[in-house]
Short mmCIF file of C-alpha atoms in Angstrom, two decimals:
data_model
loop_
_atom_site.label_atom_id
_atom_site.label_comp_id
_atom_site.label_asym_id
_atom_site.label_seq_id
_atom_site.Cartn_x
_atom_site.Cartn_y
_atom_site.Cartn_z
CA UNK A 1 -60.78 -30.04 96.69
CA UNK A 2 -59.57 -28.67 99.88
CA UNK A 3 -60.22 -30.90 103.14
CA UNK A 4 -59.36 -28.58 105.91
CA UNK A 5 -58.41 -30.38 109.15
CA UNK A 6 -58.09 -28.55 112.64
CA UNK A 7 -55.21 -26.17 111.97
CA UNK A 8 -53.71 -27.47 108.67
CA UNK A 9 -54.99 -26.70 105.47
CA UNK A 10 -54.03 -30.08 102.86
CA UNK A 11 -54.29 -29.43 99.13
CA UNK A 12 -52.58 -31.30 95.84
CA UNK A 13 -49.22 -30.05 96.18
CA UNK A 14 -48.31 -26.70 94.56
CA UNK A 15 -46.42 -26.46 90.84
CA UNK A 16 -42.94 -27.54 91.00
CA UNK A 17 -40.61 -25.23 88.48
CA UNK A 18 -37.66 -26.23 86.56
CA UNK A 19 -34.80 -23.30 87.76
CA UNK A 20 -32.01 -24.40 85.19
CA UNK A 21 -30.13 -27.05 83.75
CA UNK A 22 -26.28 -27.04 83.27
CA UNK A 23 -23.29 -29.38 81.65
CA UNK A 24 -19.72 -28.31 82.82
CA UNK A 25 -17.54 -30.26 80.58
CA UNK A 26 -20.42 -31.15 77.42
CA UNK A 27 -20.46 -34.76 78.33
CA UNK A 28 -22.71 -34.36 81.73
CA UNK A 29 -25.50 -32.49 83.06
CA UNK A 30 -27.56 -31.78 85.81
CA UNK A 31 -31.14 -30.03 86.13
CA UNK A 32 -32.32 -28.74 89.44
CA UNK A 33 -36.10 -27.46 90.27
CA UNK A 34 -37.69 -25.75 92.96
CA UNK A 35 -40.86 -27.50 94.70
CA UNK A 36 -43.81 -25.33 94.77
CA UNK A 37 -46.01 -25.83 98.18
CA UNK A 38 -46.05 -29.46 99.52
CA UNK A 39 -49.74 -28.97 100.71
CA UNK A 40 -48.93 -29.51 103.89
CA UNK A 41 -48.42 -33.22 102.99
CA UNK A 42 -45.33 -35.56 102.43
CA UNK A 43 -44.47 -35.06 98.94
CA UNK A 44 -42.18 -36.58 96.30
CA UNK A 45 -40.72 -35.46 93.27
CA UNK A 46 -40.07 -37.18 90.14
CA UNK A 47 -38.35 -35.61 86.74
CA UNK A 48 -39.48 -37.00 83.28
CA UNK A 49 -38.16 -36.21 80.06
CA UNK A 50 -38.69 -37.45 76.59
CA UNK A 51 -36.20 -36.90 73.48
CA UNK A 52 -36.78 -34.58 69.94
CA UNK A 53 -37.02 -37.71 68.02
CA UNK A 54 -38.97 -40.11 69.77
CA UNK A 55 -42.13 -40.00 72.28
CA UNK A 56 -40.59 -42.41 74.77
CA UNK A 57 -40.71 -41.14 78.23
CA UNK A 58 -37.48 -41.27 80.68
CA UNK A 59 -37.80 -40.90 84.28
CA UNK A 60 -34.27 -38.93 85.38
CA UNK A 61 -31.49 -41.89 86.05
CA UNK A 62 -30.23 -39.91 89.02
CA UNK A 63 -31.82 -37.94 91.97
CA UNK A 64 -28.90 -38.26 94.12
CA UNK A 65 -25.28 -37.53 92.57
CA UNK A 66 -25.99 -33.47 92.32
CA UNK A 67 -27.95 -33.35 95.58
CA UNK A 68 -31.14 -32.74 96.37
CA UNK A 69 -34.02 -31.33 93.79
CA UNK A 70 -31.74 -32.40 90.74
CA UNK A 71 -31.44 -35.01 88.48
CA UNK A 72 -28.09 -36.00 87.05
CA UNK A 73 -27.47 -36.97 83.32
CA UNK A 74 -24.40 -39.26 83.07
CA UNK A 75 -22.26 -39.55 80.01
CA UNK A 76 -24.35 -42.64 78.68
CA UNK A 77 -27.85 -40.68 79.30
CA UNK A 78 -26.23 -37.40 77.52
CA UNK A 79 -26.84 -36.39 73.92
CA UNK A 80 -25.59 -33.21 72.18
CA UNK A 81 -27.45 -31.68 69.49
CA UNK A 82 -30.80 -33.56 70.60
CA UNK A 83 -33.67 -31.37 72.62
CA UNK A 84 -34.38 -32.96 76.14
CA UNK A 85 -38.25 -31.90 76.69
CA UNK A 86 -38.26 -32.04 80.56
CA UNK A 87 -41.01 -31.97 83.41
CA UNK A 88 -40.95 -32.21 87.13
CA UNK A 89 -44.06 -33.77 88.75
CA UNK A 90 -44.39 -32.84 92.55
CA UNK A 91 -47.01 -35.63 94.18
CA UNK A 92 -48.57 -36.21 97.35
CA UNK A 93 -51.67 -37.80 99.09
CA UNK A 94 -54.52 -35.89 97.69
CA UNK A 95 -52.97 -35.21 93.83
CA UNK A 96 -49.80 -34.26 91.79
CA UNK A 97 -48.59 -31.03 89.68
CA UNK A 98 -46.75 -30.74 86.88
CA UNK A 99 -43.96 -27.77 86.21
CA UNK A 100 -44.26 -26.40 82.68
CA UNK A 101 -41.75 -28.37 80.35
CA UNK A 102 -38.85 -26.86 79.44
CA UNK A 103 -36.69 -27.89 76.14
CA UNK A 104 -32.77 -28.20 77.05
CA UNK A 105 -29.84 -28.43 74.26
CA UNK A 106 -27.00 -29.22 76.04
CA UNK A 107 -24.56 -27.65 73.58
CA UNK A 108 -26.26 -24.33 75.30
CA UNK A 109 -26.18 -24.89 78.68
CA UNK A 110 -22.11 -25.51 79.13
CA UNK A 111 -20.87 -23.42 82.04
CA UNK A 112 -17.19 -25.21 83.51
CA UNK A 113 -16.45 -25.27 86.40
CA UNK A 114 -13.59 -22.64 87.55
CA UNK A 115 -9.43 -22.51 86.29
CA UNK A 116 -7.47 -24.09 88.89
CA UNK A 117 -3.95 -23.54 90.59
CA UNK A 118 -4.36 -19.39 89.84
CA UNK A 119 -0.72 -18.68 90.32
CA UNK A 120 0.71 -14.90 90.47
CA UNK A 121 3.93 -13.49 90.73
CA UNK A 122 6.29 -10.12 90.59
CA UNK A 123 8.45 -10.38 87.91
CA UNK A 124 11.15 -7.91 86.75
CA UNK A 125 12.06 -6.80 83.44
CA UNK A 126 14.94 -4.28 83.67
CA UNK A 127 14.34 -3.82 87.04
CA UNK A 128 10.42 -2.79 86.70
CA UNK A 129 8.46 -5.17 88.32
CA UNK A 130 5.41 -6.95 85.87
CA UNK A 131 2.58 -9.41 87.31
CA UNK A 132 3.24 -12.99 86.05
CA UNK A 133 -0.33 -14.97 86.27
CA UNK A 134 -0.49 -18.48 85.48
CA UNK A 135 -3.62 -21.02 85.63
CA UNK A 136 -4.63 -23.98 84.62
CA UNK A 137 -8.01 -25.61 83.03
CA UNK A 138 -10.43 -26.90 84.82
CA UNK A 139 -10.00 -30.61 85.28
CA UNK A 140 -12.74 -32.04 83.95
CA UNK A 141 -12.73 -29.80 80.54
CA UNK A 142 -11.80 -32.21 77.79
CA UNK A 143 -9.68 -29.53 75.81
CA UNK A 144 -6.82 -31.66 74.42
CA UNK A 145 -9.33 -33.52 72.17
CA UNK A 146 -10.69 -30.30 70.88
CA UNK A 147 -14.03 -31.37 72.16
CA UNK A 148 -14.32 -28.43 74.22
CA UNK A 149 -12.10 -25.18 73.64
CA UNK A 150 -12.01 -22.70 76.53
CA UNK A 151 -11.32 -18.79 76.29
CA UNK A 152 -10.23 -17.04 79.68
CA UNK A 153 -10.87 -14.06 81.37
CA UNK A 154 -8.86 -12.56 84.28
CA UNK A 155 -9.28 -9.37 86.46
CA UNK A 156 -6.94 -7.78 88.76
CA UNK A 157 -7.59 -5.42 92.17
CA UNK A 158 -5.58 -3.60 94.47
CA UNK A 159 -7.05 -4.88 97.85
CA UNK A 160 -7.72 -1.48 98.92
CA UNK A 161 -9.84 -0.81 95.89
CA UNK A 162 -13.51 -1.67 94.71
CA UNK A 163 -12.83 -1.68 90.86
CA UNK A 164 -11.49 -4.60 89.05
CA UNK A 165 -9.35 -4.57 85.49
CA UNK A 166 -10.38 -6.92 83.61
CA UNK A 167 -8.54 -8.50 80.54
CA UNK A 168 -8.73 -10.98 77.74
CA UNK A 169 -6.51 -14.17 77.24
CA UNK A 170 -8.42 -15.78 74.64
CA UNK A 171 -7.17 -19.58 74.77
CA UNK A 172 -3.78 -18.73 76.77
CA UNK A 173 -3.40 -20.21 80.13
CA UNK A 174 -1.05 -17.37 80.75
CA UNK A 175 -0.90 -13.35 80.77
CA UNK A 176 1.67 -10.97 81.83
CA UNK A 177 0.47 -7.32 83.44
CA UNK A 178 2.62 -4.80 82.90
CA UNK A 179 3.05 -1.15 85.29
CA UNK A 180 0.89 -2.75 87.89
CA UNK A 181 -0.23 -0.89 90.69
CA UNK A 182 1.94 -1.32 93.83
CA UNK A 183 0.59 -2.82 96.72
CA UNK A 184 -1.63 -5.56 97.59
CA UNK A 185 -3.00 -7.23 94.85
CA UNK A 186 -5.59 -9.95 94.08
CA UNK A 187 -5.97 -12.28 91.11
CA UNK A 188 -9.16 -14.02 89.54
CA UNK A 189 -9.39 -15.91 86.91
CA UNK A 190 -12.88 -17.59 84.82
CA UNK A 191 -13.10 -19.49 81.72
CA UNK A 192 -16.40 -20.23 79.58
CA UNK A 193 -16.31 -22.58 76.15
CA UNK A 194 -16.32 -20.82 72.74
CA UNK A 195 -20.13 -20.80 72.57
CA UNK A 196 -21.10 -20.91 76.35
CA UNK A 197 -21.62 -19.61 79.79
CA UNK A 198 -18.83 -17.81 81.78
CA UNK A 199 -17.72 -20.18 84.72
CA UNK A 200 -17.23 -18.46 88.25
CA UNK A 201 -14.86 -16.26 89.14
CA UNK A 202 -11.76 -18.91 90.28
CA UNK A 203 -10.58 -18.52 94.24
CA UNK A 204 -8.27 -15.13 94.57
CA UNK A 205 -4.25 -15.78 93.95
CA UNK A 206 -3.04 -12.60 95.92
CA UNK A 207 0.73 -11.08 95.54
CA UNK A 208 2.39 -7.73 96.58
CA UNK A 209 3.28 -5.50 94.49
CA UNK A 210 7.02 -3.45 95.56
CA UNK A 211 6.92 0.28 94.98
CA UNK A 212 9.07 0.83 92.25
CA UNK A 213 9.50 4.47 89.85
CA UNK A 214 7.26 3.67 86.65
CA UNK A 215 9.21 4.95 83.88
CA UNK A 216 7.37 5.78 81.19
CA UNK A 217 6.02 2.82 79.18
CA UNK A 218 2.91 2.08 77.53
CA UNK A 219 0.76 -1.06 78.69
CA UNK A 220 0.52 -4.08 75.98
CA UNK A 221 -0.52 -7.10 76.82
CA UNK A 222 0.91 -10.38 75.57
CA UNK B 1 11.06 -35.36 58.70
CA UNK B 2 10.86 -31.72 58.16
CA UNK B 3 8.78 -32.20 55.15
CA UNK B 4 5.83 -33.85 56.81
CA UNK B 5 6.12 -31.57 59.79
CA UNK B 6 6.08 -28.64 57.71
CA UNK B 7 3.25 -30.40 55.52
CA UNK B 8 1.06 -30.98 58.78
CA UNK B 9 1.94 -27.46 60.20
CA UNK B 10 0.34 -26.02 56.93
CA UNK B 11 -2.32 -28.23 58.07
CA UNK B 12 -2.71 -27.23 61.59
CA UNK B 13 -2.71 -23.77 60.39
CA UNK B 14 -5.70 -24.05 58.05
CA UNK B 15 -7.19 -26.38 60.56
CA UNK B 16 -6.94 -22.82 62.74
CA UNK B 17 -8.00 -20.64 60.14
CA UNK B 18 -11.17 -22.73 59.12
CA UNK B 19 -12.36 -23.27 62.78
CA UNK B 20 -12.52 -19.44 63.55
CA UNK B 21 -14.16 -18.86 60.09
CA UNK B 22 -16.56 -21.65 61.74
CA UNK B 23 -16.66 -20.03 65.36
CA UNK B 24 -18.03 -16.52 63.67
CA UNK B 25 -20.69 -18.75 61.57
CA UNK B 26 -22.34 -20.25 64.58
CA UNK B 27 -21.52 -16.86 66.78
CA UNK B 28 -23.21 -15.03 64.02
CA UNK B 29 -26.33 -17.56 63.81
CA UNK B 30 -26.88 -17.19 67.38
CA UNK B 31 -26.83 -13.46 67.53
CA UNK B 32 -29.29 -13.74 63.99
CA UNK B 33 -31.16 -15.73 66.16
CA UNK B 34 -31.40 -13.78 69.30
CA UNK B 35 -32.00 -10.41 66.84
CA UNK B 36 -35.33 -12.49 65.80
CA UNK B 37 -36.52 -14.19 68.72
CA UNK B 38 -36.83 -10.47 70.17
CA UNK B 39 -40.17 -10.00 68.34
CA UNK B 40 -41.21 -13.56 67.86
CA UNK B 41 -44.07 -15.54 69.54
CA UNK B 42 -44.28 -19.03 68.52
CA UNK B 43 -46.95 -19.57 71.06
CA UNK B 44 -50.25 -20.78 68.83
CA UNK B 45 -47.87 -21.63 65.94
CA UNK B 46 -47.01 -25.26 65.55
CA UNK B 47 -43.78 -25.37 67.16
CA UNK B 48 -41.27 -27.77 64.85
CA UNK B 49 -39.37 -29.99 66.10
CA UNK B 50 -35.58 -29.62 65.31
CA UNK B 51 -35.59 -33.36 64.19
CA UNK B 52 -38.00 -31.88 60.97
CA UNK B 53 -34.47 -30.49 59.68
CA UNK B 54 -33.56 -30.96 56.49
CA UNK B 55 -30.47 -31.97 57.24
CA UNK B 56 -31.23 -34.67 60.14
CA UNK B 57 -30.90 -37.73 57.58
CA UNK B 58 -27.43 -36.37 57.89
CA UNK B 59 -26.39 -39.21 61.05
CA UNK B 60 -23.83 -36.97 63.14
CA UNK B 61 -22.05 -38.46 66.04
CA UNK B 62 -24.14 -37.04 69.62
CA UNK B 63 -21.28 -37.57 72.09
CA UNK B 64 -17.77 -36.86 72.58
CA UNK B 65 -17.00 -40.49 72.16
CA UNK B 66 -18.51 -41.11 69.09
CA UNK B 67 -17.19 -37.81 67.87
CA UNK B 68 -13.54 -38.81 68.98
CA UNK B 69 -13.75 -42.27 67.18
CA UNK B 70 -15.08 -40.78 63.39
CA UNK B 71 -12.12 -41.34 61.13
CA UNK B 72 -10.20 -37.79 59.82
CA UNK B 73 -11.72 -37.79 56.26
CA UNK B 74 -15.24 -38.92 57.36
CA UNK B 75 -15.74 -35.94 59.85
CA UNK B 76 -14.51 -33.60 57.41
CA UNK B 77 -16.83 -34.68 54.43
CA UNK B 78 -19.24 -35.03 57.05
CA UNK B 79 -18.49 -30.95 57.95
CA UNK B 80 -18.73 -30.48 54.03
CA UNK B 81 -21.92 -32.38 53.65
CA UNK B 82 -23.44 -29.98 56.26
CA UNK B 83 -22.40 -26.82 54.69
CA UNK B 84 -23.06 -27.37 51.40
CA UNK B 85 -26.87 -28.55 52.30
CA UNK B 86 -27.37 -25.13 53.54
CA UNK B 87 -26.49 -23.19 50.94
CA UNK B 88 -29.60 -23.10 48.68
CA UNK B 89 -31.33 -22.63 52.17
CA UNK B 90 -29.27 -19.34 52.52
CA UNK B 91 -30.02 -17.94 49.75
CA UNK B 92 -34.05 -18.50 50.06
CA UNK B 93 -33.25 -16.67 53.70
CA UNK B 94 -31.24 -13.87 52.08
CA UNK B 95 -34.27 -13.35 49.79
CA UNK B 96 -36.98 -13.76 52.43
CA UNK B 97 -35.35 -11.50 54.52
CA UNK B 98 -36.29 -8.21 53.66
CA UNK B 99 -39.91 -9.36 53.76
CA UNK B 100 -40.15 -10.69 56.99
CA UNK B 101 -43.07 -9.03 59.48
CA UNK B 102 -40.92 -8.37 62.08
CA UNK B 103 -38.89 -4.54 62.60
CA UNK B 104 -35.74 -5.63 62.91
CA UNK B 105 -35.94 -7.17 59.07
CA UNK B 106 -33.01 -4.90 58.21
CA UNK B 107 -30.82 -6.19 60.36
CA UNK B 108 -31.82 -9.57 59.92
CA UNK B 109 -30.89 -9.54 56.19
CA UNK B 110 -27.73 -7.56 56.88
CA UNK B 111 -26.61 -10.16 59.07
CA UNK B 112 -28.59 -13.27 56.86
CA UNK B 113 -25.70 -11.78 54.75
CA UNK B 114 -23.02 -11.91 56.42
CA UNK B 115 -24.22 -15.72 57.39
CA UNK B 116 -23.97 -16.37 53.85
CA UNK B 117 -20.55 -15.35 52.83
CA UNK B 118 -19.03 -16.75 55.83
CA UNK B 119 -20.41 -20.19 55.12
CA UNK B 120 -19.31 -19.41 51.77
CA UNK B 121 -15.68 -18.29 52.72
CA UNK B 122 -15.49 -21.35 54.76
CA UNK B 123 -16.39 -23.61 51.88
CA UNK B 124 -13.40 -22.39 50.23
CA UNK B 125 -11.40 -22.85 52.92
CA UNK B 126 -12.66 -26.76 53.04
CA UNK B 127 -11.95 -27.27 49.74
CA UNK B 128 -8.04 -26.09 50.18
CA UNK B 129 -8.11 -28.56 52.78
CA UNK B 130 -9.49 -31.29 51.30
CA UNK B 131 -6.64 -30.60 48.60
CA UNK B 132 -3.97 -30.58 50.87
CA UNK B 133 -5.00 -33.43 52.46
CA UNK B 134 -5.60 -35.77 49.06
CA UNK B 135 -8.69 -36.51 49.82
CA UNK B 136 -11.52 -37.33 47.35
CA UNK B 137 -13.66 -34.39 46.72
CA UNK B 138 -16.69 -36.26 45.62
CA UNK B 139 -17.51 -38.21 49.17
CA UNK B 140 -19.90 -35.53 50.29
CA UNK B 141 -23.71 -36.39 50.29
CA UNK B 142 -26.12 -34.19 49.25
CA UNK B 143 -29.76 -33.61 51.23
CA UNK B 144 -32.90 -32.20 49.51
CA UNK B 145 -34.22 -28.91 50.54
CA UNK B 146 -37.88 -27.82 50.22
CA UNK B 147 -37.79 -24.29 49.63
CA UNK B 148 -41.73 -23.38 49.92
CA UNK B 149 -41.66 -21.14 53.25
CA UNK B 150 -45.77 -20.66 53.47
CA UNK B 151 -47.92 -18.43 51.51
CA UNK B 152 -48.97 -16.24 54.71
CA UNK B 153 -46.75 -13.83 55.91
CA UNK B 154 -46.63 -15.21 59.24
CA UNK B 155 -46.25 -18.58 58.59
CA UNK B 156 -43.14 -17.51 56.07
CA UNK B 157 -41.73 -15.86 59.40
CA UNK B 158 -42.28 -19.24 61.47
CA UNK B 159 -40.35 -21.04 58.48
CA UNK B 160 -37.69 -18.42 58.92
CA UNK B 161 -37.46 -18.64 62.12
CA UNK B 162 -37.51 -22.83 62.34
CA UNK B 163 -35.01 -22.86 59.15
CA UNK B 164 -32.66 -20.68 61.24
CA UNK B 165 -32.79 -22.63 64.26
CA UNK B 166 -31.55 -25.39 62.80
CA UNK B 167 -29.26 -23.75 61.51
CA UNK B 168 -27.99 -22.80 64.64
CA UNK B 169 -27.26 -26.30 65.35
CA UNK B 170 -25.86 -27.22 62.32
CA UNK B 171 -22.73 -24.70 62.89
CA UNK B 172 -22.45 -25.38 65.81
CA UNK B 173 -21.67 -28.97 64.76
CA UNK B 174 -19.41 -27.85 61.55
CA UNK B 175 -17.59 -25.65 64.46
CA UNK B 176 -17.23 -28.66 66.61
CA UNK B 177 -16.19 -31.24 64.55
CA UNK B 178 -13.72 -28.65 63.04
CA UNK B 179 -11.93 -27.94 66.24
CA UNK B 180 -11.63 -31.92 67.07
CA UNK B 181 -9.84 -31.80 63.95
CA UNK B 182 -7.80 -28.62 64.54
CA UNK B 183 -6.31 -30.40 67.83
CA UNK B 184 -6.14 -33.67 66.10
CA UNK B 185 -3.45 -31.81 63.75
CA UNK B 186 -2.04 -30.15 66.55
CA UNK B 187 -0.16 -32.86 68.04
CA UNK B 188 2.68 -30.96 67.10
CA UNK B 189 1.67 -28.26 68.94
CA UNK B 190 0.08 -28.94 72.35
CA UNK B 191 0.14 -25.88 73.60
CA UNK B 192 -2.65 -25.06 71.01
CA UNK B 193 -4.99 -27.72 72.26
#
């Protein structure tokens, strides 16, 4: 029921909806909604979720450490290879609503965060300059214990272009680019695991390139 | 000593070997997966829940901590355990297959296939491994498998559909668990891990 007042029309509140849910390292993760209308009435939110194998119901352990409309899963309240069945309930004065339920595997939701420390720089073999680009993982990526294996992507731009190269370096955390273009250059680098999202794009490492006479040599990549 | 080094390197490299064998397997369920999901509504059919598995008696560890703390030879037979319950499951897919309502049946059993002589290939692969390391062969448990899909057609496609999801999962556990144990080995190589 609607109960209109002078200007302000109050109703239930209007369906929340789950936007996505995401674990950067496979030991965490985080959900985050979007309220629907508030019915023009103070309204709170509250995440529930119950587990594949059991009908017990969990309200989230965490609306605060990943900011507002999100609910963070700590190590302790994260299982792999179980389905989360989640819902967001949006309540105010006159009634609640309930998003539809969405099931989450975190084994396929893990997007890292970016490489760090994107280093590049003008190298010379035989007096033709190549692009030495050097990264590291992100920090919180457990990949020494195998528990999470990273693949890396990088692309490279002349600043005074629009179109990227982009190459392949698999599980190296370095690549050499050979007969690079001269002039200002920028860097990028992104990682994602073996069976998960690509991260972003990392902050832009940027180098110039000296003119130099390309002799005539084909491009291989390490 | 050079022997042992030489000894582990041969195990770091099968280590490698097996856990790209295993990276295609669960790379190759999820694209099987995303092939059938393209015509597949399982709105009004009863949606199963992953824990109906087969294979979830199998206890697996469900965080990295647990995971980091299972003993060498128990993750591995634990690996082995998982493959070999799917393969009678495999096979009922591979003949299903090419009955299946949906129009991409073709390529499903191309790449049902393909599913199953990977899993096989890396069930060789285990066994070498489980040879060069000296351990017993016999410590893998064995899980029943009810191979009745439905007499409807569409309730034969639901089964397909569930039995695939789970595999899903299940490789990409094996996968997992094998590349814990591929850095594990590669102490001697860090730059590999």
């Amino acid at each position: 029921f609607t109960v209109v007042t002078d200007t302000v029309c109050i109703t239930p509140p209007g369906k929340p909806k789950l936007t996505s849910c995401r674990s950067p390292e496979k030991e965490t993760f985080t959900c985050w909604w979007q309220p629907g209308y508030d019915g023009g009435l103070p309204t709170t939110y509250a995440l529930y979720y119950s587990l594949e194998n059991s009908a017990t119901v969990y309200e989230c352990p965490d609306y605060r450490t990943a900011g507002n409309n999100s609910c963070f899963f700590n190590k302790n309240d994260t299982n792999i290879w179980v389905n989360y069945n989640i819902t967001v309930v949006a309540t105010n004065r006159l009634g609640s609503s309930y998003s539809d339920p969405v099931d989450v595997d975190v084994v396929y939701i893990v997007q890292p965060y970016t490489p760090e420390n994107v280093t590049v720089l003008v190298k010379e073999d035989e007096q033709v300059p190549y692009l030495r680009v050097s990264w590291e993982k992100p920090r919180n990526a457990d990949t020494g214990s195998g528990w999470i294996t990273l693949v890396y992507q990088l692309r490279v731009k002349l600043k005074s272009q629009d179109e990227w190269e982009e190459h392949d370096a698999r599980q190296q955390k370095s690549f050499n680019i050979f007969s690079p273009h001269s002039g200002g250059t920028m860097v990028q680098v992104r990682c994602k695991p073996d069976h998960g999202l690509w991260s972003e794009w990392s902050a832009t490492a940027y180098v110039q390139v000296p003119d130099y006479i390309p002799r005539e040599r084909s491009m291989w990549i390490v | 000593c050079v022997a042992v080094s030489s000894e582990a390197l041969g195990m770091t490299d099968l280590l490698e070997r097996v856990s790209q064998i295993s990276d295609n397997l669960h790379s190759l369920s999820t694209s099987l997966s995303n092939d059938l999901n393209t015509h597949f509504h399982p709105i009004g059919k009863i949606m199963m829940r992953p824990s109906m598995c087969h294979t979830s008696s199998l206890q697996t560890p469900t965080d990295k901590d647990q995971a980091l703390r299972v003993p060498e030879s128990e993750l591995l037979s634990l690996v082995r355990s998982l493959l070999l319950a799917w393969s009678d499951p495999l096979a009922v897919l591979l003949t299903e297959a090419p009955n299946l309502v949906h129009p991409e049946k073709s390529l499903i059993y191309s790449k049902t296939k393909e599913l199953q002589e990977h899993s096989n290939t890396l069930g060789a692969g285990l066994e070498h491994l489980v040879h060069k390391m000296g351990h017993s062969s016999q410590d893998i448990s064995s899980v029943p498998f009810n191979n009745d899909l439905g007499n409807d057609k569409n309730s034969r496609l639901t089964n397909f559909h569930f039995l695939l999801s789970c595999f899903r999962r299940d490789s990409h556990k094996i996968d997992s668990f094998l590349k814990v144990l591929r850095c594990r080995a590669a102490k001697l190589r860090p730059e590999m891990c």
